[in-house]
Coordinates of C-alpha atoms and ligand atoms in Angstrom, one line a residue:
M1 CA 16.2 -55.5 -178.3
T2 CA 16.9 -57.2 -181.6
S3 CA 19.2 -60.0 -180.4
G4 CA 20.9 -61.8 -183.3
E5 CA 20.5 -58.9 -185.7
K6 CA 22.9 -56.2 -186.5
P7 CA 22.7 -53.4 -183.8
R8 CA 21.0 -50.3 -185.0
L9 CA 21.7 -46.7 -184.1
V10 CA 19.0 -44.1 -184.2
L11 CA 19.5 -40.3 -183.8
G12 CA 16.5 -38.6 -182.1
I13 CA 15.7 -34.9 -182.5
E14 CA 13.1 -33.0 -180.4
S15 CA 12.1 -29.4 -181.1
S16 CA 8.3 -29.2 -180.6
C17 CA 8.3 -26.4 -178.1
D18 CA 11.0 -24.8 -176.0
E19 CA 13.5 -27.6 -175.5
S20 CA 16.1 -28.4 -178.2
A21 CA 17.1 -32.0 -177.6
V22 CA 19.1 -34.8 -179.2
A23 CA 19.8 -38.4 -178.4
V24 CA 21.3 -41.6 -179.7
M25 CA 19.7 -45.0 -179.0
D26 CA 21.3 -48.3 -179.8
S27 CA 19.2 -51.4 -180.3
E28 CA 21.5 -53.5 -178.2
R29 CA 22.9 -51.2 -175.6
G30 CA 19.9 -48.8 -175.1
L31 CA 20.4 -45.1 -174.7
L32 CA 23.9 -44.1 -175.5
G33 CA 23.5 -40.4 -174.6
H34 CA 21.2 -37.5 -174.8
R35 CA 21.3 -33.7 -174.4
V36 CA 18.6 -31.2 -173.6
F37 CA 19.0 -27.4 -174.0
S38 CA 16.1 -25.6 -172.3
Q39 CA 15.2 -22.2 -173.7
I40 CA 13.5 -21.1 -170.4
E41 CA 15.8 -18.1 -169.9
L42 CA 15.0 -16.9 -173.4
H43 CA 11.3 -16.9 -172.8
R44 CA 11.1 -16.0 -169.1
A45 CA 11.1 -12.2 -169.7
H46 CA 7.9 -12.7 -171.8
G47 CA 6.1 -14.9 -169.3
G48 CA 5.6 -17.8 -171.7
V49 CA 7.0 -19.3 -174.9
V50 CA 7.4 -16.9 -177.9
P51 CA 7.1 -19.3 -180.9
E52 CA 9.3 -17.3 -183.3
L53 CA 12.1 -17.0 -180.7
A54 CA 11.8 -20.7 -180.0
S55 CA 12.2 -21.6 -183.7
R56 CA 15.2 -19.3 -184.2
D57 CA 17.0 -20.8 -181.2
H58 CA 16.3 -24.4 -182.3
I59 CA 18.0 -23.5 -185.6
R60 CA 21.1 -22.2 -183.8
R61 CA 21.3 -25.1 -181.3
L62 CA 20.3 -28.4 -182.9
L63 CA 23.1 -29.2 -185.4
P64 CA 26.0 -28.2 -183.0
M65 CA 24.2 -30.3 -180.3
I66 CA 24.1 -33.3 -182.7
E67 CA 27.8 -32.9 -183.7
Q68 CA 28.8 -32.6 -180.0
L69 CA 26.8 -35.6 -178.9
L70 CA 28.2 -37.8 -181.7
A71 CA 31.7 -36.6 -180.9
D72 CA 31.2 -37.3 -177.2
L73 CA 30.0 -40.8 -178.0
G74 CA 32.9 -41.4 -180.5
L75 CA 30.4 -42.0 -183.3
A76 CA 30.6 -40.9 -186.9
R77 CA 27.4 -39.7 -188.7
G78 CA 27.8 -42.6 -191.2
E79 CA 27.2 -45.1 -188.4
L80 CA 23.6 -43.9 -187.9
D81 CA 20.9 -46.2 -189.2
A82 CA 17.9 -43.7 -189.0
V83 CA 17.0 -40.2 -187.9
A84 CA 13.8 -39.9 -185.8
Y85 CA 12.4 -36.4 -185.4
T86 CA 9.3 -35.0 -183.7
A87 CA 6.8 -34.3 -186.5
G88 CA 4.0 -33.1 -184.2
P89 CA 2.0 -32.0 -182.3
G90 CA 3.6 -28.8 -181.2
L91 CA 4.5 -25.2 -182.4
V92 CA 4.6 -25.4 -186.2
G93 CA 7.7 -23.2 -186.6
A94 CA 9.6 -25.1 -183.9
L95 CA 8.6 -28.4 -185.4
L96 CA 9.7 -27.3 -188.8
T97 CA 13.3 -26.7 -187.6
G98 CA 13.7 -30.3 -186.4
A99 CA 11.8 -31.7 -189.4
A100 CA 14.0 -29.9 -191.9
L101 CA 17.2 -30.9 -190.2
G102 CA 16.0 -34.5 -189.7
E103 CA 15.0 -35.0 -193.3
A104 CA 18.1 -33.3 -194.6
L105 CA 20.4 -35.4 -192.5
A106 CA 18.6 -38.6 -193.4
F107 CA 18.7 -37.7 -197.1
A108 CA 22.4 -36.9 -197.0
L109 CA 23.2 -40.1 -195.1
G110 CA 20.9 -42.2 -197.2
I111 CA 19.0 -43.5 -194.2
P112 CA 15.3 -43.4 -193.3
A113 CA 13.7 -40.4 -191.6
L114 CA 11.1 -41.4 -189.0
R115 CA 8.3 -39.0 -188.2
I116 CA 7.6 -39.3 -184.5
H117 CA 4.4 -38.3 -182.6
H118 CA 5.6 -36.3 -179.6
L119 CA 2.9 -37.8 -177.3
E120 CA 3.8 -41.4 -178.3
G121 CA 7.3 -40.4 -177.2
H122 CA 6.0 -39.4 -173.8
L123 CA 3.9 -42.6 -173.6
L124 CA 7.0 -44.7 -174.2
A125 CA 9.4 -42.7 -171.9
S126 CA 8.8 -45.2 -169.1
E127 CA 10.4 -47.9 -171.2
L128 CA 13.7 -46.0 -170.8
T129 CA 13.8 -47.3 -167.2
R130 CA 15.2 -50.6 -166.0
E131 CA 11.7 -51.9 -165.2
P132 CA 9.5 -51.1 -168.2
P133 CA 5.8 -51.3 -167.6
P134 CA 3.7 -54.2 -168.8
Y135 CA 0.9 -54.0 -171.5
P136 CA -2.0 -53.5 -171.5
H137 CA -2.2 -50.5 -169.2
V138 CA -3.9 -47.1 -168.7
A139 CA -1.7 -44.1 -169.5
L140 CA -2.1 -40.7 -167.8
L141 CA -0.3 -38.2 -169.9
V142 CA 0.0 -34.9 -168.2
S143 CA 2.1 -32.2 -169.9
G144 CA 2.0 -28.5 -170.5
G145 CA -0.4 -28.9 -173.5
H146 CA -2.2 -32.2 -172.8
T147 CA -4.1 -34.0 -170.0
L148 CA -5.1 -37.4 -171.4
L149 CA -6.2 -40.8 -170.1
I150 CA -5.5 -43.5 -172.7
E151 CA -6.1 -47.2 -172.8
V152 CA -2.9 -48.7 -174.3
A153 CA -3.4 -52.2 -175.5
A154 CA 0.1 -52.5 -176.9
R155 CA 2.7 -50.1 -178.3
G156 CA 1.1 -48.2 -181.1
H157 CA -2.5 -49.1 -180.0
Y158 CA -4.1 -46.2 -178.2
Q159 CA -7.7 -45.5 -177.3
L160 CA -8.5 -42.2 -175.8
L161 CA -10.6 -42.5 -172.6
G162 CA -10.8 -38.9 -171.6
A163 CA -9.1 -35.5 -172.0
S164 CA -9.1 -32.0 -170.6
R165 CA -11.9 -29.8 -172.0
D166 CA -9.8 -26.7 -171.5
D167 CA -6.5 -26.1 -169.7
A168 CA -4.0 -28.9 -169.4
A169 CA -2.8 -29.9 -165.9
G170 CA 0.7 -28.4 -166.6
E171 CA -1.0 -25.2 -168.0
A172 CA -3.0 -24.9 -164.8
F173 CA 0.2 -25.2 -162.7
D174 CA 1.8 -22.6 -164.8
K175 CA -1.1 -20.1 -164.9
C176 CA -1.7 -20.4 -161.1
A177 CA 2.0 -20.0 -160.5
K178 CA 2.0 -16.8 -162.6
L179 CA -0.8 -15.4 -160.5
L180 CA 1.3 -16.1 -157.4
G181 CA 4.1 -14.1 -158.9
L182 CA 6.3 -17.1 -159.9
S183 CA 8.2 -16.9 -163.1
Y184 CA 7.8 -19.2 -166.2
P185 CA 7.4 -22.1 -166.2
G186 CA 5.8 -22.1 -162.8
G187 CA 4.9 -25.8 -162.3
P188 CA 8.1 -26.8 -160.5
Q189 CA 8.3 -23.5 -158.6
L190 CA 4.7 -23.8 -157.5
A191 CA 5.4 -27.4 -156.3
A192 CA 8.4 -26.1 -154.3
L193 CA 6.3 -23.3 -152.7
A194 CA 3.5 -25.8 -151.9
E195 CA 5.9 -27.7 -149.7
R196 CA 5.7 -24.9 -147.1
G197 CA 1.9 -24.5 -147.4
R198 CA -0.6 -26.0 -144.9
A199 CA -3.1 -28.6 -146.1
G200 CA -6.6 -27.3 -146.0
A201 CA -5.6 -23.7 -145.1
C202 CA -7.1 -22.6 -148.5
V203 CA -9.6 -24.8 -150.3
L204 CA -10.0 -24.8 -154.1
P205 CA -12.6 -26.6 -156.2
R206 CA -11.9 -30.1 -157.6
P207 CA -13.3 -29.6 -161.1
M208 CA -15.3 -32.5 -162.6
L209 CA -13.9 -34.9 -159.9
H210 CA -17.3 -36.3 -159.1
Q211 CA -18.7 -36.4 -162.6
D212 CA -19.1 -39.9 -163.9
N213 CA -16.7 -39.6 -166.8
L214 CA -12.9 -39.4 -167.5
E215 CA -12.9 -35.8 -168.6
F216 CA -11.0 -33.0 -166.9
S217 CA -11.4 -29.2 -166.7
F218 CA -8.7 -27.1 -165.0
A219 CA -9.5 -23.6 -166.4
G220 CA -11.7 -22.8 -163.3
L221 CA -8.8 -23.2 -161.0
K222 CA -7.0 -20.1 -162.1
T223 CA -10.2 -18.1 -161.7
A224 CA -10.6 -19.5 -158.2
V225 CA -6.9 -18.6 -157.4
R226 CA -7.4 -15.1 -158.8
Q227 CA -10.4 -14.7 -156.6
A228 CA -8.6 -15.9 -153.5
I229 CA -5.8 -13.4 -154.2
L230 CA -8.2 -10.5 -154.9
N231 CA -9.7 -11.2 -151.5
E232 CA -6.4 -10.7 -149.7
P233 CA -5.4 -7.1 -148.9
E234 CA -1.7 -8.3 -148.5
L235 CA -0.5 -11.5 -149.8
G236 CA 2.3 -12.7 -147.5
D237 CA 4.7 -15.5 -148.1
E238 CA 2.7 -17.9 -145.8
R239 CA -0.5 -17.3 -147.6
R240 CA 1.1 -17.7 -151.0
A241 CA 2.5 -21.0 -149.9
D242 CA -1.0 -22.1 -148.6
I243 CA -2.6 -21.2 -152.0
A244 CA 0.2 -23.0 -153.9
R245 CA -0.4 -26.1 -151.7
A246 CA -4.2 -25.8 -152.4
V247 CA -3.6 -25.6 -156.2
Q248 CA -1.3 -28.7 -156.1
D249 CA -3.6 -30.7 -153.9
A250 CA -6.6 -29.9 -156.1
I251 CA -4.8 -30.9 -159.3
V252 CA -3.3 -34.0 -157.8
E253 CA -6.6 -35.1 -156.3
V254 CA -8.4 -34.8 -159.6
L255 CA -5.7 -36.6 -161.6
V256 CA -5.6 -39.4 -159.0
G257 CA -9.4 -39.7 -158.8
K258 CA -9.8 -39.9 -162.5
S259 CA -6.9 -42.3 -163.0
K260 CA -8.4 -44.7 -160.4
R261 CA -11.8 -44.5 -162.2
A262 CA -10.1 -45.3 -165.6
L263 CA -8.5 -48.4 -164.0
E264 CA -11.8 -49.5 -162.6
L265 CA -13.7 -48.9 -165.9
T266 CA -11.1 -50.7 -168.0
G267 CA -10.5 -53.5 -165.5
L268 CA -6.7 -52.9 -165.9
S269 CA -4.3 -52.8 -162.9
C270 CA -1.4 -50.8 -164.2
L271 CA -1.1 -47.0 -164.7
V272 CA 1.8 -45.4 -166.6
V273 CA 2.2 -41.7 -166.0
S274 CA 4.2 -39.4 -168.3
G275 CA 4.7 -35.8 -169.4
G276 CA 6.2 -32.8 -167.5
V277 CA 3.7 -33.0 -164.6
S278 CA 4.7 -36.6 -163.9
A279 CA 7.8 -35.1 -162.4
N280 CA 5.6 -33.7 -159.6
A281 CA 6.7 -35.4 -156.3
E282 CA 3.3 -35.1 -154.7
L283 CA 1.5 -36.7 -157.7
R284 CA 4.1 -39.5 -157.7
S285 CA 3.7 -40.2 -154.0
V286 CA -0.1 -40.0 -153.8
L287 CA -0.6 -42.2 -156.9
A288 CA 1.9 -44.8 -155.6
T289 CA 0.1 -45.0 -152.3
E290 CA -3.5 -44.9 -153.6
L291 CA -2.9 -47.4 -156.4
A292 CA -1.1 -49.8 -154.1
A293 CA -4.1 -49.7 -151.8
M294 CA -6.3 -50.8 -154.7
G295 CA -3.9 -53.5 -155.8
A296 CA -2.7 -51.7 -158.9
S297 CA 0.8 -50.7 -159.9
C298 CA 2.1 -47.4 -161.1
Y299 CA 5.0 -46.6 -163.4
F300 CA 6.8 -43.2 -164.0
P301 CA 9.6 -42.2 -166.3
S302 CA 12.8 -41.3 -164.5
L303 CA 12.7 -37.5 -163.7
E304 CA 15.0 -36.5 -166.7
F305 CA 12.5 -38.2 -169.1
C306 CA 9.3 -36.7 -167.7
T307 CA 9.8 -33.3 -169.4
D308 CA 10.6 -32.9 -173.1
N309 CA 13.7 -34.9 -174.3
A310 CA 14.9 -36.6 -177.4
A311 CA 15.7 -40.0 -175.7
M312 CA 11.9 -40.8 -175.9
I313 CA 11.9 -39.7 -179.6
A314 CA 14.9 -41.9 -180.5
L315 CA 13.4 -44.8 -178.6
T316 CA 10.1 -44.5 -180.4
G317 CA 12.0 -44.3 -183.7
L318 CA 14.1 -47.3 -182.9
L319 CA 10.9 -49.4 -182.1
R320 CA 9.5 -48.2 -185.4
L321 CA 12.7 -49.0 -187.3
T322 CA 13.0 -52.5 -185.9
S323 CA 9.3 -53.3 -186.6
G324 CA 9.6 -51.9 -190.1
E325 CA 6.7 -49.6 -189.7
G326 CA 6.4 -46.0 -190.8
L327 CA 9.5 -46.1 -193.0
C328 CA 9.2 -43.6 -195.9
S329 CA 11.6 -41.9 -198.1
D330 CA 9.4 -39.3 -199.8
L331 CA 11.6 -36.4 -198.7
A332 CA 8.6 -34.5 -197.3
I333 CA 9.4 -32.2 -194.4
V334 CA 6.5 -33.1 -192.1
A335 CA 5.3 -30.8 -189.3
R336 CA 1.8 -31.4 -187.9
P337 CA 0.9 -28.9 -185.2
R338 CA -2.3 -30.9 -184.6
W339 CA -2.1 -34.7 -184.9
P340 CA -4.6 -37.0 -183.1
L341 CA -2.8 -39.7 -181.3
E342 CA -5.3 -42.3 -182.5
E343 CA -4.2 -41.9 -186.1
L344 CA -1.2 -44.0 -185.1
N345 CA -3.5 -47.0 -184.7
T346 CA -4.0 -47.3 -188.4
R347 CA -0.3 -47.7 -189.2
Ligands
LIG1 O1 6.0 -32.5 -171.2 P1 6.5 -31.1 -171.0 O2 8.0 -30.9 -170.7 O3 6.2 -30.2 -172.2 C1 5.0 -30.4 -173.0 O4 5.0 -31.3 -173.9 O5 4.1 -29.6 -172.7 O6 5.6 -30.5 -169.8 C2 5.9 -29.2 -169.3 C3 4.9 -28.9 -168.2 C4 4.9 -27.4 -167.8 O7 3.6 -27.0 -167.7 C5 5.6 -27.5 -166.4 O8 5.2 -26.5 -165.5 C6 5.1 -28.9 -165.9 O9 5.2 -29.7 -167.0 N1 6.0 -29.4 -164.8 C7 5.5 -29.6 -163.6 C8 6.7 -30.0 -162.8 N2 7.7 -30.2 -163.7 C9 7.3 -29.8 -164.9 N3 4.4 -29.3 -163.0 C10 4.3 -29.6 -161.7 N4 5.3 -30.1 -160.9 C11 6.5 -30.3 -161.4 N5 7.5 -30.8 -160.7
LIG2 ZN1 6.1 -32.8 -174.1

């Protein structure tokens, strides 16, 4: 990455929602190791993330996870060159835990703290693979909180093309899954149930698919699913699977249709998909086929880097460190629950 220069080591910390994650990136050798602790069990009983419980658990987990990771890698704290932490967007209390720890560690070690945008982390996650995507490209970022189409001219240069006006794609998966009686977070479970469903046995709307823009709207899907369920006197397993299939097919068709339109409008021929929903097997397969048919290429992160992780945060920090951008030592503990991605362009 920086051949000829002294190798640099960056510790990454992610705590924006319900995953506590840590990672170490080396500028020469790439990702040395990463750990993710998912709080799913903690929140499941409540049907969704409880912010205060999330923050308290991050406080308990993060420091021991860092110590363990460094020990497993045979590294001493003093060997680190920077600490990169997720400064936003996300749950403010959860962000604060990683921010306080990141700033304190950096101060104690006398190294820079790098304040990383969580979505930029997702956007760069595909670079953790052997074959990183080329620039410029169109990015489809589909997570629990965001559905975005972005024109990416180069790292750090992001132009928003379209977004969801209401629910994000992951949120739509989760809410429809809940209506089908699946536990939180329902996205992967709904996808598994959909495998047994029959195509076309239940038909749901494709919100905004045929509108001539790059906007999304997924909130109507859960209403349609609720209606479909209300119309059923008894919801058997087969019918649940058919509805799950219909939900997945509707979301995938809209995401694929809008992504193709974004490629056409920008004249670009490469799509990079990221965020939790990019782990969805159906989305991966339909996008790969349909983009190949139009002569475009498609890149995904490996499955472990689709959902929240600290490897993408450490990588983003390392790129920032090596380019000398965004280095500050003002000791502020920065947590920005809302943070427009395009603000990064002015760096
Ligand atoms: O990126 P992520 O881990 O967290 C946020 O930054 O939001 O995304 C989590 C979202 C959840 O809504 C989850 O249900 C969804 O990604 N998800 C999936 C799959 N795996 C995770 N949705 C559909 N199919 C999957 N296989
Ligand atoms: Zn995320």
